[in-house]
Tab-separated table of N, CA and C and ligand atoms in Angstrom:
chain	number	residue	atom	x	y	z
A	12	MET	N	0.754	-1.460	-0.061
A	12	MET	CA	-0.174	0.132	0.054
A	12	MET	C	0.882	1.131	0.157
A	13	ASP	N	0.217	2.126	-0.914
A	13	ASP	CA	0.998	3.080	-0.808
A	13	ASP	C	1.380	4.212	0.748
A	14	LYS	N	2.468	4.626	0.933
A	14	LYS	CA	2.350	4.784	2.334
A	14	LYS	C	1.760	6.003	3.094
A	15	LEU	N	1.487	7.444	2.058
A	15	LEU	CA	0.856	8.156	2.345
A	15	LEU	C	-0.597	7.840	2.456
A	16	GLU	N	-1.430	6.735	1.351
A	16	GLU	CA	-2.492	6.458	1.774
A	16	GLU	C	-2.760	5.286	3.384
A	17	GLU	N	-1.354	4.609	3.424
A	17	GLU	CA	-1.720	4.081	4.741
A	17	GLU	C	-1.685	5.029	5.588
A	18	ILE	N	-0.685	6.460	5.971
A	18	ILE	CA	-0.895	7.228	6.772
A	18	ILE	C	-2.489	7.891	7.287
A	19	PHE	N	-2.965	8.081	6.149
A	19	PHE	CA	-4.504	8.516	6.263
A	19	PHE	C	-5.137	8.062	6.532
A	20	ARG	N	-5.068	6.311	6.228
A	20	ARG	CA	-5.938	5.293	6.855
A	20	ARG	C	-5.880	5.343	8.190
A	21	MET	N	-4.401	5.354	9.022
A	21	MET	CA	-3.975	5.168	10.043
A	21	MET	C	-4.727	6.454	10.922
A	22	GLN	N	-4.799	7.828	10.483
A	22	GLN	CA	-4.884	8.748	11.019
A	22	GLN	C	-6.779	8.815	11.263
A	23	GLU	N	-7.385	8.243	10.309
A	23	GLU	CA	-8.680	8.063	9.953
A	23	GLU	C	-9.059	7.266	11.225
A	24	ALA	N	-8.565	6.137	11.457
A	24	ALA	CA	-8.757	5.339	12.730
A	24	ALA	C	-8.429	5.831	14.085
A	25	LEU	N	-7.110	6.768	14.131
A	25	LEU	CA	-7.079	7.225	15.196
A	25	LEU	C	-8.274	8.467	16.089
A	26	ASN	N	-8.526	8.850	14.517
A	26	ASN	CA	-9.584	10.279	15.026
A	26	ASN	C	-10.780	9.472	15.129
A	27	ALA	N	-11.283	8.379	14.546
A	27	ALA	CA	-12.454	7.681	14.924
A	27	ALA	C	-12.431	7.170	16.600
A	28	ARG	N	-11.036	6.951	16.742
A	28	ARG	CA	-10.831	6.271	18.179
A	28	ARG	C	-11.282	7.575	19.027
A	29	ILE	N	-10.807	8.183	18.965
A	29	ILE	CA	-11.162	9.786	19.631
A	29	ILE	C	-12.236	10.136	19.729
A	30	GLY	N	-13.037	9.895	18.804
A	30	GLY	CA	-14.623	10.085	18.538
A	30	GLY	C	-14.860	11.754	17.580
A	31	VAL	N	-13.693	11.387	16.497
A	31	VAL	CA	-14.077	12.222	15.632
A	31	VAL	C	-14.142	11.432	14.194
A	32	THR	N	-15.287	12.332	13.406
A	32	THR	CA	-15.605	11.531	12.152
A	32	THR	C	-15.034	12.727	10.815
A	33	LEU	N	-14.257	12.523	9.893
A	33	LEU	CA	-14.026	13.730	9.093
A	33	LEU	C	-14.075	13.038	7.869
A	34	PRO	N	-14.714	14.062	6.536
A	34	PRO	CA	-15.284	15.341	6.962
A	34	PRO	C	-16.388	15.680	7.748
A	35	PRO	N	-16.249	16.901	8.598
A	35	PRO	CA	-17.509	17.057	9.398
A	35	PRO	C	-18.990	17.379	8.298
A	36	PRO	N	-19.879	17.056	8.872
A	36	PRO	CA	-21.045	17.124	7.766
A	36	PRO	C	-21.657	18.797	7.577
A	37	THR	N	-21.068	19.870	8.528
A	37	THR	CA	-21.653	21.210	7.840
A	37	THR	C	-20.446	22.038	8.305
A	38	GLU	N	-20.858	22.840	7.728
A	38	GLU	CA	-19.864	24.121	7.672
A	38	GLU	C	-19.219	24.721	9.186
A	39	GLU	N	-20.411	24.933	9.420
A	39	GLU	CA	-20.073	25.272	11.163
A	39	GLU	C	-19.212	24.190	11.758
A	40	GLU	N	-19.114	22.893	11.598
A	40	GLU	CA	-18.450	22.041	12.064
A	40	GLU	C	-17.191	22.178	11.567
A	41	LYS	N	-16.877	22.300	10.108
A	41	LYS	CA	-15.892	22.317	9.437
A	41	LYS	C	-15.008	23.688	10.143
A	42	THR	N	-15.673	24.757	10.133
A	42	THR	CA	-14.772	25.523	10.726
A	42	THR	C	-14.087	25.326	12.197
A	43	LYS	N	-14.813	24.476	13.092
A	43	LYS	CA	-14.373	24.417	14.494
A	43	LYS	C	-13.394	23.232	14.245
A	44	TRP	N	-12.963	22.492	13.409
A	44	TRP	CA	-12.475	21.435	13.358
A	44	TRP	C	-10.951	22.161	12.356
A	45	VAL	N	-11.410	22.975	11.651
A	45	VAL	CA	-10.120	23.778	10.921
A	45	VAL	C	-9.236	24.395	12.182
A	46	LEU	N	-10.014	25.077	12.945
A	46	LEU	CA	-9.549	25.712	14.041
A	46	LEU	C	-8.983	25.049	15.132
A	47	ASN	N	-9.446	23.853	15.758
A	47	ASN	CA	-8.737	22.882	16.747
A	47	ASN	C	-7.643	22.696	16.115
A	48	TYR	N	-7.537	22.136	14.896
A	48	TYR	CA	-6.521	21.312	14.186
A	48	TYR	C	-5.151	22.282	14.063
A	49	THR	N	-5.535	23.700	13.381
A	49	THR	CA	-4.630	24.599	13.464
A	49	THR	C	-4.056	25.333	14.534
A	50	ARG	N	-5.258	25.051	15.724
A	50	ARG	CA	-4.480	25.444	17.044
A	50	ARG	C	-3.463	24.281	17.471
A	51	ALA	N	-3.960	23.330	17.491
A	51	ALA	CA	-2.845	22.240	18.166
A	51	ALA	C	-1.650	22.203	17.288
A	52	MET	N	-1.665	22.618	16.050
A	52	MET	CA	-0.324	22.751	15.018
A	52	MET	C	0.591	23.806	15.358
A	53	GLN	N	-0.012	24.875	16.040
A	53	GLN	CA	0.429	26.027	16.597
A	53	GLN	C	0.869	25.623	17.987
A	54	GLN	N	0.704	25.071	18.596
A	54	GLN	CA	0.957	24.251	19.983
A	54	GLN	C	2.178	23.694	19.736
A	55	GLU	N	1.971	22.572	18.399
A	55	GLU	CA	3.735	21.730	18.248
A	55	GLU	C	4.567	22.327	17.567
A	56	THR	N	4.118	23.114	17.034
A	56	THR	CA	5.256	23.699	16.467
A	56	THR	C	5.841	24.590	17.995
A	57	ALA	N	5.414	25.629	18.708
A	57	ALA	CA	5.726	26.067	19.755
A	57	ALA	C	6.525	25.025	20.237
A	58	GLU	N	6.557	23.850	20.532
A	58	GLU	CA	7.256	22.401	21.119
A	58	GLU	C	8.672	22.325	20.365
A	59	LEU	N	7.979	22.371	18.789
A	59	LEU	CA	9.253	22.418	18.080
A	59	LEU	C	10.422	23.207	18.126
A	60	ILE	N	9.834	24.608	18.346
A	60	ILE	CA	10.908	25.566	18.711
A	60	ILE	C	11.485	25.596	19.734
A	61	ASP	N	10.934	25.048	20.696
A	61	ASP	CA	11.777	24.659	22.324
A	61	ASP	C	12.310	23.464	22.094
A	62	SER	N	12.429	23.002	20.815
A	62	SER	CA	13.618	21.842	21.061
A	62	SER	C	14.837	22.292	20.423
A	63	VAL	N	15.089	23.514	20.317
A	63	VAL	CA	16.504	23.912	19.708
A	63	VAL	C	16.204	25.595	20.517
A	64	PRO	N	17.979	25.372	20.564
A	64	PRO	CA	18.062	26.510	21.628
A	64	PRO	C	17.942	28.166	21.071
A	65	TRP	N	16.420	28.440	21.002
A	65	TRP	CA	16.233	30.023	20.289
A	65	TRP	C	16.361	30.981	21.103
A	66	LYS	N	16.246	30.633	22.904
A	66	LYS	CA	16.520	32.237	23.399
A	66	LYS	C	17.861	33.040	23.572
A	67	TRP	N	17.943	33.624	22.741
A	67	TRP	CA	19.542	34.145	22.681
A	67	TRP	C	19.925	34.841	24.233
A	68	TRP	N	18.910	35.308	25.096
A	68	TRP	CA	19.713	35.426	26.511
A	68	TRP	C	19.676	34.496	27.252
A	69	ALA	N	19.719	32.874	27.134
A	69	ALA	CA	19.960	31.767	27.920
A	69	ALA	C	20.867	31.135	27.570
A	70	LYS	N	21.650	30.329	28.299
A	70	LYS	CA	22.414	29.062	27.872
A	70	LYS	C	22.317	27.787	28.173
A	71	TYR	N	21.201	27.846	28.943
A	71	TYR	CA	20.648	26.319	29.410
A	71	TYR	C	20.154	25.474	28.261
A	72	GLN	N	19.884	26.147	26.922
A	72	GLN	CA	19.238	24.990	26.150
A	72	GLN	C	20.012	24.368	25.395
A	73	LYS	N	19.476	23.381	24.660
A	73	LYS	CA	20.395	22.384	24.204
A	73	LYS	C	19.187	21.819	23.041
A	74	PHE	N	19.920	21.706	21.887
A	74	PHE	CA	19.464	21.178	20.569
A	74	PHE	C	18.853	19.973	20.913
A	75	ASP	N	17.533	19.330	20.595
A	75	ASP	CA	17.083	18.239	21.314
A	75	ASP	C	16.430	17.675	19.739
A	76	GLU	N	17.591	16.736	18.867
A	76	GLU	CA	16.984	16.781	17.610
A	76	GLU	C	15.747	15.322	17.563
A	77	GLN	N	16.197	14.754	18.888
A	77	GLN	CA	15.231	13.748	18.812
A	77	GLN	C	13.909	14.182	19.022
A	78	ASN	N	13.684	15.137	19.824
A	78	ASN	CA	12.372	15.438	20.165
A	78	ASN	C	11.986	16.244	18.864
A	79	ALA	N	12.851	17.056	18.195
A	79	ALA	CA	12.235	17.757	17.113
A	79	ALA	C	11.550	16.759	15.974
A	80	LYS	N	11.832	15.539	15.933
A	80	LYS	CA	11.845	14.411	15.138
A	80	LYS	C	10.282	14.329	15.366
A	81	VAL	N	9.904	14.369	16.648
A	81	VAL	CA	8.784	13.663	16.957
A	81	VAL	C	7.819	14.677	17.070
A	82	GLU	N	8.196	15.795	17.122
A	82	GLU	CA	7.182	16.874	17.214
A	82	GLU	C	7.199	17.174	15.602
A	83	VAL	N	7.691	17.002	14.436
A	83	VAL	CA	7.272	17.219	13.070
A	83	VAL	C	6.166	15.750	12.678
A	84	VAL	N	6.262	15.035	13.640
A	84	VAL	CA	5.474	13.685	13.565
A	84	VAL	C	3.986	14.211	14.040
A	85	ASP	N	4.121	14.774	14.846
A	85	ASP	CA	2.928	15.570	15.808
A	85	ASP	C	2.349	16.440	14.516
A	86	LEU	N	2.934	16.958	14.165
A	86	LEU	CA	2.468	17.914	13.370
A	86	LEU	C	1.753	17.701	12.417
A	87	PHE	N	2.562	16.456	11.748
A	87	PHE	CA	1.705	15.626	10.366
A	87	PHE	C	0.967	15.076	11.008
A	88	HIS	N	0.734	14.414	12.130
A	88	HIS	CA	-0.354	13.760	12.527
A	88	HIS	C	-1.570	15.164	12.208
A	89	PHE	N	-1.889	16.029	12.749
A	89	PHE	CA	-2.848	17.087	12.639
A	89	PHE	C	-2.920	17.602	11.089
A	90	LEU	N	-1.952	17.844	10.297
A	90	LEU	CA	-2.077	18.146	9.237
A	90	LEU	C	-2.833	17.223	8.166
A	91	VAL	N	-2.504	15.990	8.235
A	91	VAL	CA	-3.468	15.026	7.541
A	91	VAL	C	-4.564	15.019	8.145
A	92	SER	N	-4.912	15.496	9.319
A	92	SER	CA	-6.401	15.075	10.130
A	92	SER	C	-7.092	16.808	9.289
A	93	LEU	N	-6.309	17.863	9.180
A	93	LEU	CA	-6.641	19.264	8.494
A	93	LEU	C	-7.244	18.613	6.930
A	94	ALA	N	-6.007	18.047	6.053
A	94	ALA	CA	-6.477	17.754	4.803
A	94	ALA	C	-7.769	16.982	4.879
A	95	GLN	N	-8.118	16.105	6.211
A	95	GLN	CA	-9.362	14.947	5.746
A	95	GLN	C	-10.402	16.156	6.001
A	96	THR	N	-10.272	16.816	7.067
A	96	THR	CA	-11.454	17.892	7.309
A	96	THR	C	-11.872	18.878	6.012
A	97	LEU	N	-10.941	18.693	5.221
A	97	LEU	CA	-11.517	19.641	4.054
A	97	LEU	C	-11.737	18.573	3.125
A	98	GLY	N	-12.155	17.217	3.428
A	98	GLY	CA	-12.585	16.436	2.428
A	98	GLY	C	-11.363	15.894	1.395
A	99	MET	N	-9.994	15.978	1.755
A	99	MET	CA	-8.812	15.851	0.852
A	99	MET	C	-8.396	14.121	1.162
A	100	SER	N	-8.309	13.722	0.690
A	100	SER	CA	-7.665	12.044	0.262
A	100	SER	C	-6.601	12.186	-0.116
A	101	ALA	N	-5.769	11.325	0.425
A	101	ALA	CA	-4.088	11.519	0.184
A	101	ALA	C	-3.833	11.588	-1.370
A	102	ASP	N	-4.706	11.047	-2.360
A	102	ASP	CA	-4.563	11.037	-3.545
A	102	ASP	C	-4.378	12.748	-3.990
A	103	ASP	N	-5.547	13.306	-3.244
A	103	ASP	CA	-6.307	14.843	-3.433
A	103	ASP	C	-4.588	15.378	-3.137
A	104	VAL	N	-4.164	15.068	-1.773
A	104	VAL	CA	-2.875	15.728	-1.402
A	104	VAL	C	-1.961	15.676	-2.661
A	105	TYR	N	-1.539	14.428	-3.239
A	105	TYR	CA	-0.519	14.371	-3.850
A	105	TYR	C	-0.716	15.129	-5.277
A	106	GLN	N	-2.174	15.226	-5.218
A	106	GLN	CA	-2.121	15.687	-6.829
A	106	GLN	C	-1.956	17.424	-6.651
A	107	ALA	N	-2.445	17.966	-5.705
A	107	ALA	CA	-2.393	18.946	-5.517
A	107	ALA	C	-0.572	19.393	-5.042
A	108	TYR	N	-0.168	18.778	-4.353
A	108	TYR	CA	1.486	18.942	-4.019
A	108	TYR	C	1.790	19.126	-5.558
A	109	LEU	N	1.707	17.824	-6.276
A	109	LEU	CA	2.276	18.228	-7.840
A	109	LEU	C	2.221	19.631	-8.565
A	110	LYS	N	0.943	20.004	-8.139
A	110	LYS	CA	0.622	21.449	-9.075
A	110	LYS	C	1.016	22.739	-8.788
A	111	LYS	N	1.189	22.497	-6.877
A	111	LYS	CA	1.533	23.972	-6.517
A	111	LYS	C	3.350	23.643	-6.814
A	112	ASN	N	3.733	22.338	-6.699
A	112	ASN	CA	4.996	22.367	-6.601
A	112	ASN	C	5.727	22.987	-8.036
A	113	ALA	N	4.667	22.396	-9.035
A	113	ALA	CA	5.062	23.323	-10.354
A	113	ALA	C	5.410	24.691	-10.558
A	114	VAL	N	3.944	25.155	-9.976
A	114	VAL	CA	3.754	26.468	-9.578
A	114	VAL	C	4.925	27.545	-9.197
A	115	ASN	N	5.468	26.813	-7.708
A	115	ASN	CA	6.641	27.126	-7.328
A	115	ASN	C	7.914	27.324	-8.191
A	116	HIS	N	7.888	25.777	-8.436
A	116	HIS	CA	8.889	26.172	-10.132
A	116	HIS	C	8.980	27.010	-10.934
A	117	ALA	N	8.145	27.327	-11.352
A	117	ALA	CA	7.507	28.340	-12.317
A	117	ALA	C	8.026	29.880	-12.094
A	118	ARG	N	7.518	30.228	-10.640
A	118	ARG	CA	7.807	31.445	-10.176
A	118	ARG	C	9.351	31.878	-10.058
A	119	GLN	N	10.343	30.830	-9.877
A	119	GLN	CA	11.462	30.827	-9.473
A	119	GLN	C	11.994	31.081	-10.942
A	120	GLU	N	11.587	30.201	-12.176
A	120	GLU	CA	11.593	30.092	-13.344
A	120	GLU	C	12.139	31.916	-13.732
A	121	SER	N	10.729	32.680	-13.470
A	121	SER	CA	10.441	34.053	-13.642
A	121	SER	C	11.215	35.124	-13.167
A	122	GLY	N	11.537	34.683	-11.518
A	122	GLY	CA	12.332	35.398	-10.745
A	122	GLY	C	11.410	35.834	-9.829
A	123	TYR	N	10.348	35.450	-9.674
A	123	TYR	CA	9.224	35.941	-8.802
A	123	TYR	C	9.336	37.441	-8.387
A	124	VAL	N	9.285	38.213	-9.326
A	124	VAL	CA	9.150	39.535	-9.197
A	124	VAL	C	7.687	40.151	-8.634
A	125	LYS	N	6.893	39.213	-8.754
A	125	LYS	CA	5.488	39.866	-8.730
A	125	LYS	C	4.530	38.460	-8.192
A	126	LYS	N	3.695	39.073	-7.331
A	126	LYS	CA	2.894	38.128	-6.666
A	126	LYS	C	1.360	38.006	-7.470
A	127	ASP	N	1.374	37.094	-8.372
A	127	ASP	CA	-0.057	36.929	-8.992
A	127	ASP	C	-0.487	35.647	-8.232
A	128	GLU	N	-1.779	36.171	-7.550
A	128	GLU	CA	-2.493	35.289	-6.848
A	128	GLU	C	-3.752	34.256	-7.961
A	129	ALA	N	-3.509	34.355	-8.935
A	129	ALA	CA	-4.228	34.047	-10.162
A	129	ALA	C	-3.586	32.713	-10.623
A	130	ASP	N	-2.304	32.458	-10.069
A	130	ASP	CA	-1.832	31.170	-10.719
A	130	ASP	C	-1.572	29.958	-9.694
A	131	SER	N	-2.127	29.997	-8.926
A	131	SER	CA	-2.683	28.866	-8.031
A	131	SER	C	-4.137	28.640	-8.385
A	132	ARG	N	-4.790	29.660	-8.891
A	132	ARG	CA	-6.242	29.259	-8.907
A	132	ARG	C	-6.541	27.528	-9.287
A	133	HIS	N	-5.936	26.977	-10.156
A	133	HIS	CA	-6.162	25.966	-11.104
A	133	HIS	C	-6.054	24.815	-10.140
A	134	ILE	N	-5.738	24.958	-8.968
A	134	ILE	CA	-5.198	24.118	-8.294
A	134	ILE	C	-6.015	23.575	-6.977
B	223	LIG	O1	-7.551	14.575	17.565
B	223	LIG	C1	-6.101	14.190	17.672
B	223	LIG	C2	-5.610	14.656	19.041
B	223	LIG	C3	-4.560	14.080	19.379
B	223	LIG	N1	-3.660	13.475	17.921
B	223	LIG	C4	-2.262	13.023	18.308
B	223	LIG	C5	-1.431	13.808	17.727
B	223	LIG	C6	-0.012	13.665	18.160
B	223	LIG	O2	0.625	12.909	18.137
B	223	LIG	C7	-0.627	13.555	19.000
B	223	LIG	C8	-0.683	15.311	20.224
B	223	LIG	O3	-1.068	14.912	21.457
B	223	LIG	P1	-0.190	15.175	22.943
B	223	LIG	O4	1.061	14.757	22.781
B	223	LIG	O5	0.205	17.108	22.813
B	223	LIG	O6	-1.044	14.988	24.054
B	223	LIG	O7	-1.718	13.157	19.799
B	223	LIG	C9	-4.546	13.220	17.050
B	223	LIG	O8	-4.009	12.415	16.260
B	223	LIG	N2	-5.891	13.273	16.374
């Protein structure tokens, strides 16, 4: 089985155990879960920041690479749930990634001197 598809399936199973079925049926519920998952990701991002010595005034901090990797995986859990909240399958994410990656390369090709919001509308 494709690894991304397996991750999506495992995340669905974990979320079901927690009592959450995605995508939510109403726009109101979708809004709630977008906010829940983005807030959870902000928290995990803060924990990732704390895994590196970011405090320029303190000397006690260490680079905890092992913990940083765990935080990345925690973030991935919530990012996959966020995609599922918006009704995206593993293949939807893959296809959108391909298209957006091509846009990013085209932007580099052209020097990216102007922001063109319309260049991503086809994704
Ligand atoms: O609805 C949820 C809630 C939590 N987690 C997972 C993601 C992280 O791996 C971990 C974060 O929880 P704490 O370790 O911060 O308790 O739980 C989910 O996948 N879905």
